[in-house]
Amino acid sequence: MTFQAHRFSVAPMMDWTDRNCRLFHRALSRNALLYTEMVTTGAVRFGPRERLLGFSPEEQPVAVQLGGSEPAELAEAAKICEDVGYAEINLNVGCPSDRVQDGRFGACLMREPGRVADGVAAMKAAVSVPVTVKCRLGVDEQDIEAALDAMADAVTAAGCDALIVHARKAWLQGLSPKENRDVPPLDYDRVFRLKARLPQVPIAINGGIADLAAAEELLRPRDGVTLDGVMLGRAAYQNPEILLGVDAALFGEAPPHATARAAVESLFPAIAAHLERGGRLSNFTRHMMGLFPGRPGARGFRRLLSEEGPKAGAGLDVLRAALDLVRDHGSLSGRPEADAA
């Protein structure tokens, strides 16, 4: 796998991008690079590996995001993840939560580019798959020109294969993690300036990208500078039909299924197997609530799944009934038409 071959990705999101979510997203796009939720090096090394790291081969290409700052621990965790089969190891240098700060990883590492570089070097020595970093523009009162350049230069020198930049600062004091996703202003131009200075480094952009049209715009040259990739987070999760348009728009290929309904139906065997193992229907359907926006029956689809999906014993009949409430199931474009009613 090379980073350039996967120029569209879905961001790692805690409590969202679990293995069921990723399997669903893969049914919408063959080419999108998918990420796990962040998992700490301690959890990888000592926790229940199948529950934390297990995934289906059908999810590939899938990358794991690690949280940590000790080079030896990062190297050990990266090797475990490579052996499990992940296609990329990504280091989180962007999460602003208090818990992450207490563990000395995430966005607070923007202040320690040397430590991040040591971690990248240790992981590169331990694995053969790509090692990447996801970071912010800076934190708190840092100057975003100096802070981002220092991080990029340090990790690039250590062998980092790609840099994914969330184009906002993180405020570790005064803003909650939720506020840090929206309140600090976006600065896409800063990411383009970084790419102009480091044209040989694969650089992707993340943050506030609302739809596929915005993603396509960010991949167009700007003053002779072209970014290597875009990463969508909440927009791809809350309106997953965006992913149905990715393969055609960004890779020149047909999507794996012509409609969102067909994509969901392709998951019936996996959902049935999950139910047989004692799982709940809602473990899958909670990731599907954003389907069919603006279409007749979409509200009923969401209501039925939210009310019946979590119940013990809920089966595929509930999902089929919910799908049958939606009269227009979409097209190849991944750009749903507005509800005419």
mmCIF file of C-alpha atoms in Angstrom:
data_model
loop_
_atom_site.group_PDB
_atom_site.id
_atom_site.type_symbol
_atom_site.label_atom_id
_atom_site.label_comp_id
_atom_site.label_asym_id
_atom_site.label_seq_id
_atom_site.Cartn_x
_atom_site.Cartn_y
_atom_site.Cartn_z
ATOM 1 C CA MET A 1 0.000 0.000 0.000
ATOM 2 C CA THR A 2 1.216 3.491 -0.795
ATOM 3 C CA PHE A 3 -0.301 6.641 0.600
ATOM 4 C CA GLN A 4 -0.824 8.147 -2.837
ATOM 5 C CA ALA A 5 -2.937 5.170 -3.832
ATOM 6 C CA HIS A 6 -5.349 6.015 -1.015
ATOM 7 C CA ARG A 7 -6.007 9.694 -1.364
ATOM 8 C CA PHE A 8 -9.354 9.577 0.416
ATOM 9 C CA SER A 9 -9.728 8.346 3.989
ATOM 10 C CA VAL A 10 -12.269 8.251 6.787
ATOM 11 C CA ALA A 11 -10.874 9.653 10.019
ATOM 12 C CA PRO A 12 -10.346 7.623 13.171
ATOM 13 C CA MET A 13 -13.207 8.529 15.529
ATOM 14 C CA MET A 14 -13.642 7.263 19.065
ATOM 15 C CA ASP A 15 -16.865 5.307 19.647
ATOM 16 C CA TRP A 16 -17.647 5.455 15.943
ATOM 17 C CA THR A 17 -15.162 3.791 13.594
ATOM 18 C CA ASP A 18 -15.325 0.315 15.072
ATOM 19 C CA ARG A 19 -15.098 -2.833 12.965
ATOM 20 C CA ASN A 20 -18.830 -2.873 12.172
ATOM 21 C CA CYS A 21 -18.706 0.731 11.015
ATOM 22 C CA ARG A 22 -15.681 0.012 8.842
ATOM 23 C CA LEU A 23 -17.333 -3.001 7.230
ATOM 24 C CA PHE A 24 -20.329 -0.826 6.403
ATOM 25 C CA HIS A 25 -18.129 1.931 4.984
ATOM 26 C CA ARG A 26 -16.231 -0.596 2.894
ATOM 27 C CA ALA A 27 -19.516 -1.665 1.293
ATOM 28 C CA LEU A 28 -19.807 1.934 0.051
ATOM 29 C CA SER A 29 -16.238 2.422 -1.215
ATOM 30 C CA ARG A 30 -13.512 -0.009 -2.250
ATOM 31 C CA ASN A 31 -10.787 2.614 -2.215
ATOM 32 C CA ALA A 32 -11.298 4.740 0.897
ATOM 33 C CA LEU A 33 -8.601 4.140 3.502
ATOM 34 C CA LEU A 34 -10.370 3.301 6.756
ATOM 35 C CA TYR A 35 -9.028 3.862 10.277
ATOM 36 C CA THR A 36 -9.662 2.234 13.616
ATOM 37 C CA GLU A 37 -10.612 4.172 16.671
ATOM 38 C CA MET A 38 -7.512 5.339 18.534
ATOM 39 C CA VAL A 39 -6.092 2.558 20.718
ATOM 40 C CA THR A 40 -3.379 3.198 23.279
ATOM 41 C CA THR A 41 -0.071 1.389 23.232
ATOM 42 C CA GLY A 42 -0.837 -0.062 26.654
ATOM 43 C CA ALA A 43 -4.132 -1.504 25.453
ATOM 44 C CA VAL A 44 -2.447 -3.026 22.409
ATOM 45 C CA ARG A 45 0.313 -4.583 24.490
ATOM 46 C CA PHE A 46 -1.724 -5.852 27.416
ATOM 47 C CA GLY A 47 -5.411 -5.737 26.487
ATOM 48 C CA PRO A 48 -7.726 -8.250 24.763
ATOM 49 C CA ARG A 49 -6.306 -8.087 21.259
ATOM 50 C CA GLU A 50 -9.179 -9.649 19.343
ATOM 51 C CA ARG A 51 -11.692 -7.264 20.875
ATOM 52 C CA LEU A 52 -9.457 -4.224 20.446
ATOM 53 C CA LEU A 53 -7.699 -4.998 17.163
ATOM 54 C CA GLY A 54 -9.754 -7.656 15.396
ATOM 55 C CA PHE A 55 -11.040 -6.838 11.937
ATOM 56 C CA SER A 56 -12.365 -8.590 8.857
ATOM 57 C CA PRO A 57 -10.172 -8.983 5.771
ATOM 58 C CA GLU A 58 -13.006 -7.353 3.815
ATOM 59 C CA GLU A 59 -12.251 -4.062 5.591
ATOM 60 C CA GLN A 60 -8.850 -3.634 3.927
ATOM 61 C CA PRO A 61 -7.221 -1.259 3.340
ATOM 62 C CA VAL A 62 -7.503 -0.430 7.041
ATOM 63 C CA ALA A 63 -5.038 1.451 9.264
ATOM 64 C CA VAL A 64 -4.691 1.444 13.038
ATOM 65 C CA GLN A 65 -4.259 4.655 15.013
ATOM 66 C CA LEU A 66 -2.069 4.451 18.091
ATOM 67 C CA GLY A 67 -1.993 6.742 21.096
ATOM 68 C CA GLY A 68 1.295 6.870 22.962
ATOM 69 C CA SER A 69 4.610 8.661 23.340
ATOM 70 C CA GLU A 70 7.214 6.176 24.573
ATOM 71 C CA PRO A 71 9.277 5.015 21.573
ATOM 72 C CA ALA A 72 9.836 1.456 22.818
ATOM 73 C CA GLU A 73 6.144 1.011 23.606
ATOM 74 C CA LEU A 74 5.130 2.458 20.253
ATOM 75 C CA ALA A 75 7.497 0.094 18.458
ATOM 76 C CA GLU A 76 6.144 -2.930 20.304
ATOM 77 C CA ALA A 77 2.533 -1.920 19.681
ATOM 78 C CA ALA A 78 3.204 -1.160 16.017
ATOM 79 C CA LYS A 79 4.740 -4.587 15.497
ATOM 80 C CA ILE A 80 1.727 -6.249 17.108
ATOM 81 C CA CYS A 81 -0.593 -4.277 14.817
ATOM 82 C CA GLU A 82 1.449 -5.152 11.741
ATOM 83 C CA ASP A 83 1.315 -8.824 12.692
ATOM 84 C CA VAL A 84 -2.468 -8.575 13.080
ATOM 85 C CA GLY A 85 -2.556 -7.353 9.479
ATOM 86 C CA TYR A 86 -3.068 -3.595 9.498
ATOM 87 C CA ALA A 87 -1.931 -1.799 6.358
ATOM 88 C CA GLU A 88 -0.677 1.351 8.115
ATOM 89 C CA ILE A 89 0.314 2.509 11.599
ATOM 90 C CA ASN A 90 -0.813 6.059 12.424
ATOM 91 C CA LEU A 91 0.291 8.059 15.468
ATOM 92 C CA ASN A 92 -2.232 10.383 17.107
ATOM 93 C CA VAL A 93 -0.799 13.859 17.683
ATOM 94 C CA GLY A 94 -4.150 15.619 17.553
ATOM 95 C CA CYS A 95 -6.563 14.454 20.254
ATOM 96 C CA PRO A 96 -7.091 17.235 22.859
ATOM 97 C CA SER A 97 -8.931 15.353 25.625
ATOM 98 C CA ASP A 98 -7.804 15.637 29.246
ATOM 99 C CA ARG A 99 -7.328 11.870 29.493
ATOM 100 C CA VAL A 100 -4.983 11.912 26.525
ATOM 101 C CA GLN A 101 -3.024 14.840 27.938
ATOM 102 C CA ASP A 102 -2.644 13.058 31.259
ATOM 103 C CA GLY A 103 -1.081 10.164 29.360
ATOM 104 C CA ARG A 104 1.293 12.545 27.533
ATOM 105 C CA PHE A 105 0.058 11.784 24.054
ATOM 106 C CA GLY A 106 -2.304 13.284 21.508
ATOM 107 C CA ALA A 107 -2.282 17.000 20.701
ATOM 108 C CA CYS A 108 -0.013 17.960 23.616
ATOM 109 C CA LEU A 109 2.797 16.259 21.683
ATOM 110 C CA MET A 110 2.729 19.203 19.263
ATOM 111 C CA ARG A 111 5.024 20.770 21.871
ATOM 112 C CA GLU A 112 7.467 17.843 21.632
ATOM 113 C CA PRO A 113 8.318 17.205 17.970
ATOM 114 C CA GLY A 114 11.557 15.484 18.967
ATOM 115 C CA ARG A 115 9.703 12.927 21.068
ATOM 116 C CA VAL A 116 7.238 12.291 18.245
ATOM 117 C CA ALA A 117 10.143 11.825 15.833
ATOM 118 C CA ASP A 118 11.746 9.321 18.205
ATOM 119 C CA GLY A 119 8.485 7.384 18.269
ATOM 120 C CA VAL A 120 8.197 7.413 14.485
ATOM 121 C CA ALA A 121 11.803 6.226 14.111
ATOM 122 C CA ALA A 122 11.220 3.396 16.577
ATOM 123 C CA MET A 123 8.084 2.264 14.749
ATOM 124 C CA LYS A 124 9.784 2.489 11.364
ATOM 125 C CA ALA A 125 12.544 0.239 12.650
ATOM 126 C CA ALA A 126 9.982 -2.275 13.917
ATOM 127 C CA VAL A 127 7.568 -2.571 10.966
ATOM 128 C CA SER A 128 7.563 -2.633 7.189
ATOM 129 C CA VAL A 129 4.122 -1.062 6.647
ATOM 130 C CA PRO A 130 3.778 2.733 6.334
ATOM 131 C CA VAL A 131 4.005 4.809 9.512
ATOM 132 C CA THR A 132 2.084 8.086 9.433
ATOM 133 C CA VAL A 133 1.284 10.955 11.801
ATOM 134 C CA LYS A 134 -1.985 12.848 12.270
ATOM 135 C CA CYS A 135 -1.467 16.230 13.906
ATOM 136 C CA ARG A 136 -2.938 19.700 14.440
ATOM 137 C CA LEU A 137 -1.562 23.047 13.270
ATOM 138 C CA GLY A 138 -0.420 23.694 16.827
ATOM 139 C CA VAL A 139 -1.782 24.018 20.342
ATOM 140 C CA ASP A 140 -2.729 26.927 22.579
ATOM 141 C CA GLU A 141 -0.478 29.940 22.006
ATOM 142 C CA GLN A 142 1.908 28.219 19.591
ATOM 143 C CA ASP A 143 2.635 29.984 16.323
ATOM 144 C CA ILE A 144 1.188 27.687 13.650
ATOM 145 C CA GLU A 145 3.975 28.429 11.183
ATOM 146 C CA ALA A 146 6.764 27.404 13.536
ATOM 147 C CA ALA A 147 4.874 24.600 15.301
ATOM 148 C CA LEU A 148 3.707 22.775 12.200
ATOM 149 C CA ASP A 149 7.043 23.168 10.431
ATOM 150 C CA ALA A 150 8.877 21.816 13.464
ATOM 151 C CA MET A 151 6.609 18.773 13.675
ATOM 152 C CA ALA A 152 6.706 18.078 9.944
ATOM 153 C CA ASP A 153 10.485 18.442 9.721
ATOM 154 C CA ALA A 154 11.085 16.213 12.738
ATOM 155 C CA VAL A 155 8.829 13.338 11.729
ATOM 156 C CA THR A 156 9.885 13.494 8.086
ATOM 157 C CA ALA A 157 13.526 13.199 9.091
ATOM 158 C CA ALA A 158 12.542 10.168 11.200
ATOM 159 C CA GLY A 159 11.030 8.433 8.173
ATOM 160 C CA CYS A 160 7.326 9.278 8.490
ATOM 161 C CA ASP A 161 5.573 8.104 5.320
ATOM 162 C CA ALA A 162 2.767 10.689 5.333
ATOM 163 C CA LEU A 163 1.385 13.530 7.404
ATOM 164 C CA ILE A 164 -2.348 14.095 7.912
ATOM 165 C CA VAL A 165 -3.021 17.609 9.174
ATOM 166 C CA HIS A 166 -6.219 18.615 10.957
ATOM 167 C CA ALA A 167 -6.248 22.217 9.803
ATOM 168 C CA ARG A 168 -7.044 23.785 13.182
ATOM 169 C CA LYS A 169 -5.224 24.510 16.370
ATOM 170 C CA ALA A 170 -6.190 22.571 19.480
ATOM 171 C CA TRP A 171 -6.795 24.554 22.649
ATOM 172 C CA LEU A 172 -5.830 22.293 25.518
ATOM 173 C CA GLN A 173 -6.992 24.852 28.072
ATOM 174 C CA GLY A 174 -10.433 26.412 27.815
ATOM 175 C CA LEU A 175 -12.100 24.245 25.170
ATOM 176 C CA SER A 176 -13.659 20.803 25.434
ATOM 177 C CA PRO A 177 -12.752 18.080 22.934
ATOM 178 C CA LYS A 178 -16.100 18.694 21.212
ATOM 179 C CA GLU A 179 -15.446 22.442 20.995
ATOM 180 C CA ASN A 180 -11.972 21.734 19.638
ATOM 181 C CA ARG A 181 -13.600 20.137 16.598
ATOM 182 C CA ASP A 182 -15.431 23.346 15.665
ATOM 183 C CA VAL A 183 -14.340 26.472 17.545
ATOM 184 C CA PRO A 184 -10.721 26.964 16.457
ATOM 185 C CA PRO A 185 -10.830 28.418 12.949
ATOM 186 C CA LEU A 186 -9.878 26.321 9.959
ATOM 187 C CA ASP A 187 -6.755 27.344 8.056
ATOM 188 C CA TYR A 188 -6.486 25.258 4.901
ATOM 189 C CA ASP A 189 -3.958 27.700 3.440
ATOM 190 C CA ARG A 190 -1.491 26.732 6.165
ATOM 191 C CA VAL A 191 -1.581 23.116 4.991
ATOM 192 C CA PHE A 192 -0.974 24.191 1.411
ATOM 193 C CA ARG A 193 2.000 26.263 2.569
ATOM 194 C CA LEU A 194 3.408 23.200 4.290
ATOM 195 C CA LYS A 195 3.023 21.150 1.106
ATOM 196 C CA ALA A 196 4.677 23.904 -0.924
ATOM 197 C CA ARG A 197 7.666 23.811 1.441
ATOM 198 C CA LEU A 198 7.816 19.995 1.536
ATOM 199 C CA PRO A 199 6.650 18.901 -1.928
ATOM 200 C CA GLN A 200 8.211 15.444 -1.540
ATOM 201 C CA VAL A 201 6.207 14.638 1.620
ATOM 202 C CA PRO A 202 2.740 13.095 1.165
ATOM 203 C CA ILE A 203 0.349 15.437 2.987
ATOM 204 C CA ALA A 204 -3.394 15.007 3.491
ATOM 205 C CA ILE A 205 -5.830 17.526 4.927
ATOM 206 C CA ASN A 206 -8.574 17.020 7.505
ATOM 207 C CA GLY A 207 -11.067 19.234 9.291
ATOM 208 C CA GLY A 208 -14.420 20.736 8.383
ATOM 209 C CA ILE A 209 -14.717 19.008 4.999
ATOM 210 C CA ALA A 210 -18.478 18.815 4.630
ATOM 211 C CA ASP A 211 -19.014 16.823 1.464
ATOM 212 C CA LEU A 212 -17.425 15.217 -1.562
ATOM 213 C CA ALA A 213 -17.457 18.455 -3.544
ATOM 214 C CA ALA A 214 -15.386 20.145 -0.833
ATOM 215 C CA ALA A 215 -12.998 17.189 -0.828
ATOM 216 C CA GLU A 216 -12.577 17.410 -4.604
ATOM 217 C CA GLU A 217 -11.915 21.138 -4.342
ATOM 218 C CA LEU A 218 -9.140 20.595 -1.803
ATOM 219 C CA LEU A 219 -7.477 18.086 -4.117
ATOM 220 C CA ARG A 220 -7.264 20.623 -6.952
ATOM 221 C CA PRO A 221 -4.011 22.558 -7.424
ATOM 222 C CA ARG A 222 -3.815 25.830 -5.532
ATOM 223 C CA ASP A 223 -1.108 28.208 -6.747
ATOM 224 C CA GLY A 224 0.720 25.237 -8.209
ATOM 225 C CA VAL A 225 0.472 23.167 -5.019
ATOM 226 C CA THR A 226 -1.508 19.921 -4.897
ATOM 227 C CA LEU A 227 -2.261 18.021 -1.705
ATOM 228 C CA ASP A 228 -2.005 14.243 -1.708
ATOM 229 C CA GLY A 229 -5.177 13.358 0.128
ATOM 230 C CA VAL A 230 -8.272 14.362 2.037
ATOM 231 C CA MET A 231 -9.644 12.851 5.228
ATOM 232 C CA LEU A 232 -13.297 13.190 6.148
ATOM 233 C CA GLY A 233 -14.552 12.592 9.664
ATOM 234 C CA ARG A 234 -18.000 13.464 10.941
ATOM 235 C CA ALA A 235 -19.377 14.284 7.490
ATOM 236 C CA ALA A 236 -18.606 10.778 6.226
ATOM 237 C CA TYR A 237 -20.055 9.214 9.361
ATOM 238 C CA GLN A 238 -23.196 11.318 9.632
ATOM 239 C CA ASN A 239 -23.940 11.134 5.887
ATOM 240 C CA PRO A 240 -22.314 7.845 4.845
ATOM 241 C CA GLU A 241 -23.720 8.057 1.324
ATOM 242 C CA ILE A 242 -20.877 10.486 0.644
ATOM 243 C CA LEU A 243 -18.719 7.364 0.448
ATOM 244 C CA LEU A 244 -20.875 5.941 -2.329
ATOM 245 C CA GLY A 245 -19.525 8.655 -4.624
ATOM 246 C CA VAL A 246 -15.840 8.432 -3.677
ATOM 247 C CA ASP A 247 -14.699 5.662 -6.017
ATOM 248 C CA ALA A 248 -16.127 7.285 -9.143
ATOM 249 C CA ALA A 249 -15.168 10.865 -8.282
ATOM 250 C CA LEU A 250 -11.641 10.305 -6.954
ATOM 251 C CA PHE A 251 -10.508 6.941 -8.336
ATOM 252 C CA GLY A 252 -12.324 6.612 -11.671
ATOM 253 C CA GLU A 253 -14.006 3.370 -10.634
ATOM 254 C CA ALA A 254 -17.561 2.221 -10.084
ATOM 255 C CA PRO A 255 -18.557 1.831 -6.428
ATOM 256 C CA PRO A 256 -18.992 -1.681 -5.029
ATOM 257 C CA HIS A 257 -22.786 -1.248 -5.025
ATOM 258 C CA ALA A 258 -25.063 0.944 -7.091
ATOM 259 C CA THR A 259 -27.197 2.122 -4.175
ATOM 260 C CA ALA A 260 -26.976 2.509 -0.432
ATOM 261 C CA ARG A 261 -29.714 -0.083 -0.026
ATOM 262 C CA ALA A 262 -27.700 -2.617 -2.027
ATOM 263 C CA ALA A 263 -24.657 -1.852 0.120
ATOM 264 C CA VAL A 264 -26.635 -2.504 3.299
ATOM 265 C CA GLU A 265 -28.122 -5.695 1.894
ATOM 266 C CA SER A 266 -24.635 -6.954 1.056
ATOM 267 C CA LEU A 267 -23.912 -6.889 4.793
ATOM 268 C CA PHE A 268 -26.793 -9.209 5.703
ATOM 269 C CA PRO A 269 -24.532 -12.304 5.984
ATOM 270 C CA ALA A 270 -22.061 -10.441 8.230
ATOM 271 C CA ILE A 271 -24.880 -9.085 10.381
ATOM 272 C CA ALA A 272 -26.461 -12.529 10.648
ATOM 273 C CA ALA A 273 -23.122 -13.994 11.780
ATOM 274 C CA HIS A 274 -22.772 -11.179 14.316
ATOM 275 C CA LEU A 275 -26.238 -11.948 15.699
ATOM 276 C CA GLU A 276 -25.382 -15.641 15.891
ATOM 277 C CA ARG A 277 -22.375 -14.743 18.070
ATOM 278 C CA GLY A 278 -24.669 -12.923 20.489
ATOM 279 C CA GLY A 279 -24.263 -9.399 19.130
ATOM 280 C CA ARG A 280 -27.084 -6.921 18.754
ATOM 281 C CA LEU A 281 -28.511 -5.559 15.544
ATOM 282 C CA SER A 282 -27.812 -2.019 16.761
ATOM 283 C CA ASN A 283 -24.066 -2.750 16.801
ATOM 284 C CA PHE A 284 -24.345 -2.392 13.019
ATOM 285 C CA THR A 285 -27.408 -0.215 12.493
ATOM 286 C CA ARG A 286 -26.242 2.625 14.753
ATOM 287 C CA HIS A 287 -23.726 3.416 12.018
ATOM 288 C CA MET A 288 -26.462 3.565 9.353
ATOM 289 C CA MET A 289 -28.666 6.264 10.876
ATOM 290 C CA GLY A 290 -27.411 8.920 8.481
ATOM 291 C CA LEU A 291 -28.512 7.057 5.364
ATOM 292 C CA PHE A 292 -31.112 8.420 2.935
ATOM 293 C CA PRO A 293 -31.031 12.086 4.027
ATOM 294 C CA GLY A 294 -33.993 14.069 2.755
ATOM 295 C CA ARG A 295 -35.722 11.084 1.191
ATOM 296 C CA PRO A 296 -39.320 10.030 1.813
ATOM 297 C CA GLY A 297 -39.347 7.475 4.605
ATOM 298 C CA ALA A 298 -35.930 8.332 6.005
ATOM 299 C CA ARG A 299 -37.367 9.526 9.300
ATOM 300 C CA GLY A 300 -39.300 6.287 9.706
ATOM 301 C CA PHE A 301 -36.133 4.341 8.829
ATOM 302 C CA ARG A 302 -34.244 6.049 11.645
ATOM 303 C CA ARG A 303 -37.099 5.758 14.128
ATOM 304 C CA LEU A 304 -37.610 2.045 13.556
ATOM 305 C CA LEU A 305 -33.898 1.276 13.876
ATOM 306 C CA SER A 306 -33.434 3.466 16.952
ATOM 307 C CA GLU A 307 -36.446 1.965 18.730
ATOM 308 C CA GLU A 308 -36.207 -1.682 17.703
ATOM 309 C CA GLY A 309 -32.546 -2.187 16.801
ATOM 310 C CA PRO A 310 -31.182 -2.189 20.365
ATOM 311 C CA LYS A 311 -33.736 -4.704 21.632
ATOM 312 C CA ALA A 312 -32.604 -8.202 22.485
ATOM 313 C CA GLY A 313 -33.642 -10.538 19.703
ATOM 314 C CA ALA A 314 -33.899 -7.842 17.004
ATOM 315 C CA GLY A 315 -32.925 -9.457 13.714
ATOM 316 C CA LEU A 316 -32.553 -8.781 10.039
ATOM 317 C CA ASP A 317 -36.325 -8.529 9.715
ATOM 318 C CA VAL A 318 -36.115 -5.190 11.556
ATOM 319 C CA LEU A 319 -33.486 -3.867 9.146
ATOM 320 C CA ARG A 320 -35.441 -5.084 6.128
ATOM 321 C CA ALA A 321 -38.581 -3.392 7.400
ATOM 322 C CA ALA A 322 -36.670 -0.148 7.963
ATOM 323 C CA LEU A 323 -35.229 -0.250 4.452
ATOM 324 C CA ASP A 324 -38.677 -0.846 2.987
ATOM 325 C CA LEU A 325 -39.858 2.437 4.501
ATOM 326 C CA VAL A 326 -37.527 4.388 2.209
ATOM 327 C CA ARG A 327 -39.028 4.843 -1.234
ATOM 328 C CA ASP A 328 -35.992 6.291 -3.036
ATOM 329 C CA HIS A 329 -32.747 4.497 -2.290
ATOM 330 C CA GLY A 330 -30.302 6.711 -4.142
ATOM 331 C CA SER A 331 -27.996 6.396 -7.106
ATOM 332 C CA LEU A 332 -24.366 5.902 -8.022
ATOM 333 C CA SER A 333 -23.431 9.508 -7.384
ATOM 334 C CA GLY A 334 -23.326 9.516 -3.623
ATOM 335 C CA ARG A 335 -24.944 12.959 -3.797
ATOM 336 C CA PRO A 336 -28.534 12.337 -2.658
ATOM 337 C CA GLU A 337 -31.291 14.419 -4.184
ATOM 338 C CA ALA A 338 -33.301 16.612 -1.884
ATOM 339 C CA ASP A 339 -36.707 15.437 -0.737
ATOM 340 C CA ALA A 340 -39.190 16.853 -3.213
ATOM 341 C CA ALA A 341 -42.111 16.336 -0.870
#
